[in-house]
PDB file of C-alpha atoms in Angstrom:
ATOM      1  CA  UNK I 587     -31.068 -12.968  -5.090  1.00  0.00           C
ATOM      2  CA  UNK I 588     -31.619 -11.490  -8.361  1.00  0.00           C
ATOM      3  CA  UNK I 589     -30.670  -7.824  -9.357  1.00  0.00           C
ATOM      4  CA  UNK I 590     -30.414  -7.066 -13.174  1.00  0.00           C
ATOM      5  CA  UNK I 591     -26.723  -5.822 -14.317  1.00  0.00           C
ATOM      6  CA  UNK I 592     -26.443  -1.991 -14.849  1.00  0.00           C
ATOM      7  CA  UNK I 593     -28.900  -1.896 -11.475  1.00  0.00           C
ATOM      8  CA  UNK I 594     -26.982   1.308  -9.921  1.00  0.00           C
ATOM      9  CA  UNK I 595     -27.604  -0.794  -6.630  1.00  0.00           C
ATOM     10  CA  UNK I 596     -25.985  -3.770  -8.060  1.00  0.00           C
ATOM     11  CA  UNK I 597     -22.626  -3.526  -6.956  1.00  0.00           C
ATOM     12  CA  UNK I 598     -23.566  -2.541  -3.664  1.00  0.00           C
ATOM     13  CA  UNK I 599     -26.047  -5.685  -2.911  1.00  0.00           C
ATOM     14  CA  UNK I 600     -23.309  -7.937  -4.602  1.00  0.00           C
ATOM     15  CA  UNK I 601     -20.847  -6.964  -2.352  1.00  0.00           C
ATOM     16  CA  UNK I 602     -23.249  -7.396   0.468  1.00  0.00           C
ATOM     17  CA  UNK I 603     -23.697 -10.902  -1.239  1.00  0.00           C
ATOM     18  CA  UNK I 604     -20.493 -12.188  -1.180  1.00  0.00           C
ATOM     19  CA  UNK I 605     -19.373 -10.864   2.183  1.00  0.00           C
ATOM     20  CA  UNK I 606     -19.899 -14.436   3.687  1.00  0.00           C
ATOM     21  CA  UNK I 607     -17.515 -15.647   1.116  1.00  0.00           C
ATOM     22  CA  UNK I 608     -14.705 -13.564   1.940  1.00  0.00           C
ATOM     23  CA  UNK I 609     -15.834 -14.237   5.771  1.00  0.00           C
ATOM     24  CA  UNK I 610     -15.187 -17.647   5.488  1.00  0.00           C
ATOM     25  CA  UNK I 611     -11.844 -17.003   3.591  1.00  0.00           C
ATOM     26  CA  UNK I 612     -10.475 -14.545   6.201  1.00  0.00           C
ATOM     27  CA  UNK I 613     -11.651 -16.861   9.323  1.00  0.00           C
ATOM     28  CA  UNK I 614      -9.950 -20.112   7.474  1.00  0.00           C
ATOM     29  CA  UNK I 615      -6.489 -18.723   8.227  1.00  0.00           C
ATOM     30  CA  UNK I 616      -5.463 -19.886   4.671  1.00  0.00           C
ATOM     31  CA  UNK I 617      -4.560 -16.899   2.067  1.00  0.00           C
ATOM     32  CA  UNK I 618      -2.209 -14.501   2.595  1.00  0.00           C
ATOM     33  CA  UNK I 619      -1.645 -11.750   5.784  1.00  0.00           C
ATOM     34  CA  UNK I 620       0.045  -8.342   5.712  1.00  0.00           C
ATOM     35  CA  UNK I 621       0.080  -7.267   9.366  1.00  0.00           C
ATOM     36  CA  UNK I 622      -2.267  -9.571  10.647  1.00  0.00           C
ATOM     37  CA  UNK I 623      -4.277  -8.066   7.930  1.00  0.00           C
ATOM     38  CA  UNK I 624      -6.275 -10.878   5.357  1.00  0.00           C
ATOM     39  CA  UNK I 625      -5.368  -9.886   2.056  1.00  0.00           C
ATOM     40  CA  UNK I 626      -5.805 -13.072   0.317  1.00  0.00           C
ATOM     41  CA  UNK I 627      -9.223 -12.136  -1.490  1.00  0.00           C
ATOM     42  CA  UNK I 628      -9.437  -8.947  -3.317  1.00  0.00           C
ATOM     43  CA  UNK I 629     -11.950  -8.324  -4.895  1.00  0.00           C
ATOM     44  CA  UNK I 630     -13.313  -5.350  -7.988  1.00  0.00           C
ATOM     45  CA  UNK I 631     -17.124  -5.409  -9.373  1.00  0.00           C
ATOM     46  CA  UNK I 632     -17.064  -9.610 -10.099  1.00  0.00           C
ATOM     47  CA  UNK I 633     -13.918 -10.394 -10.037  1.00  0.00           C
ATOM     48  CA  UNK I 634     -12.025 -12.236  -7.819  1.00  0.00           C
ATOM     49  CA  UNK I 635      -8.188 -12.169  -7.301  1.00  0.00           C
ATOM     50  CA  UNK I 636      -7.002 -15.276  -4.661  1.00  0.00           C
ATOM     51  CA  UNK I 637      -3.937 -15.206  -3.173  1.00  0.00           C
ATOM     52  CA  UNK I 638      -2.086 -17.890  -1.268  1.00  0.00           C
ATOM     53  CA  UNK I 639       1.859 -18.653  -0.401  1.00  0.00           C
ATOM     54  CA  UNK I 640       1.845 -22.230  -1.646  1.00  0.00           C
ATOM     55  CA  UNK I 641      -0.485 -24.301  -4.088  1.00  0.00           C
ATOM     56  CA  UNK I 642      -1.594 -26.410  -1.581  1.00  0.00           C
ATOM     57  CA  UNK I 643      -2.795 -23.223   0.398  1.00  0.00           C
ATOM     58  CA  UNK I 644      -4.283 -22.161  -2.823  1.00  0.00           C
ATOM     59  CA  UNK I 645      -6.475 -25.372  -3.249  1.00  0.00           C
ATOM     60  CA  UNK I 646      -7.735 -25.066   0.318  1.00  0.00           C
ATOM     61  CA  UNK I 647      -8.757 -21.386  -0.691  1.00  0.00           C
ATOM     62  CA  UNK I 648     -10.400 -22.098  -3.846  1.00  0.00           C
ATOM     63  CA  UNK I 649     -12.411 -25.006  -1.939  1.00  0.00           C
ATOM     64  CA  UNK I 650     -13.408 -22.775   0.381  1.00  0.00           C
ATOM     65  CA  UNK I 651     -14.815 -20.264  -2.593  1.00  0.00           C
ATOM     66  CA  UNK I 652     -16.362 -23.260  -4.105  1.00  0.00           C
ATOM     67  CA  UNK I 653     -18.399 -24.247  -1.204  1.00  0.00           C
ATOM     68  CA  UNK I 654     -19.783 -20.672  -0.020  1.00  0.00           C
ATOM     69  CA  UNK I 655     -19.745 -19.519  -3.617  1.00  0.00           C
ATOM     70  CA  UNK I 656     -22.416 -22.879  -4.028  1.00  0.00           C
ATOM     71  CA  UNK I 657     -24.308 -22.225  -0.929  1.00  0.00           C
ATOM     72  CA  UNK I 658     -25.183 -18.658  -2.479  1.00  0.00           C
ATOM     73  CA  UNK I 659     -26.164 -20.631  -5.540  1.00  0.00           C
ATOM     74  CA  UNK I 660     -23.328 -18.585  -7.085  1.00  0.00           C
ATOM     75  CA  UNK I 661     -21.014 -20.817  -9.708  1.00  0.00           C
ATOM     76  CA  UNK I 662     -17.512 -19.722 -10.773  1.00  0.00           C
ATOM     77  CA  UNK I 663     -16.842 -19.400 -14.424  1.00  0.00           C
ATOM     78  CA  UNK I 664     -13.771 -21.623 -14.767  1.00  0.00           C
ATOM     79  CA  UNK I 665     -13.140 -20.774 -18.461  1.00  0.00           C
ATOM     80  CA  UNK I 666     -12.534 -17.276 -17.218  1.00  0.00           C
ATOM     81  CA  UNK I 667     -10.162 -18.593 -14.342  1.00  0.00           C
ATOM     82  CA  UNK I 668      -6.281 -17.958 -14.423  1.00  0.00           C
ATOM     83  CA  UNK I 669      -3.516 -19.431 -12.145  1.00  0.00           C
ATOM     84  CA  UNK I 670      -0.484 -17.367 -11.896  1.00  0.00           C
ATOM     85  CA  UNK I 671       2.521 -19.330 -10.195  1.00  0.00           C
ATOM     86  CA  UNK I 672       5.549 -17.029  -9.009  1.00  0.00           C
ATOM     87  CA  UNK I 673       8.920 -19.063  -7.800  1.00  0.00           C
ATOM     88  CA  UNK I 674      10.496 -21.522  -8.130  1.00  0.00           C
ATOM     89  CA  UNK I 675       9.048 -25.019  -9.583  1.00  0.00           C
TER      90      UNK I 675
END
């Protein structure tokens, strides 16, 4: 799907777009829960923050990202990618 940036529809059919992705994160059981509530993938415009309790957790989510994000034919810019570890090492 193609929609140029600065579309005023464009956030709107991206979101629409990625919904599968955070689908497949949310049904996974990986990420984090508040409630019984998925909050491990929040997301604003583009951007993606991931959350997960351990770093094993947070492999298995970014796998998951990696393989819906491909079958969208949607790549992840890794030199834009940050890990942020809280805890203990």
């Amino acid at each position: 799907m193609w929609c140029p940036t600065g579309w005023v529809l464009s956030p709107v059919l991206f979101t629409v777009y990625v919904d599968d992705v955070i689908k497949a994160l949310s049904n996974s059981g990986r990420g984090c829960y508040f409630a019984n509530v998925f909050m491990g993938c929040i997301m604003y415009a583009d951007d993606m923050l991931l959350l997960s309790a351990s770093l094993c957790d947070l492999q298995a989510v970014i796998d998951i990202c990696v393989i819906e994000l491909a079958k969208l034919e949607v790549s992840l810019n890794v030199s834009k990618s940050e890990v942020l570890r809280i805890g203990r090492t």
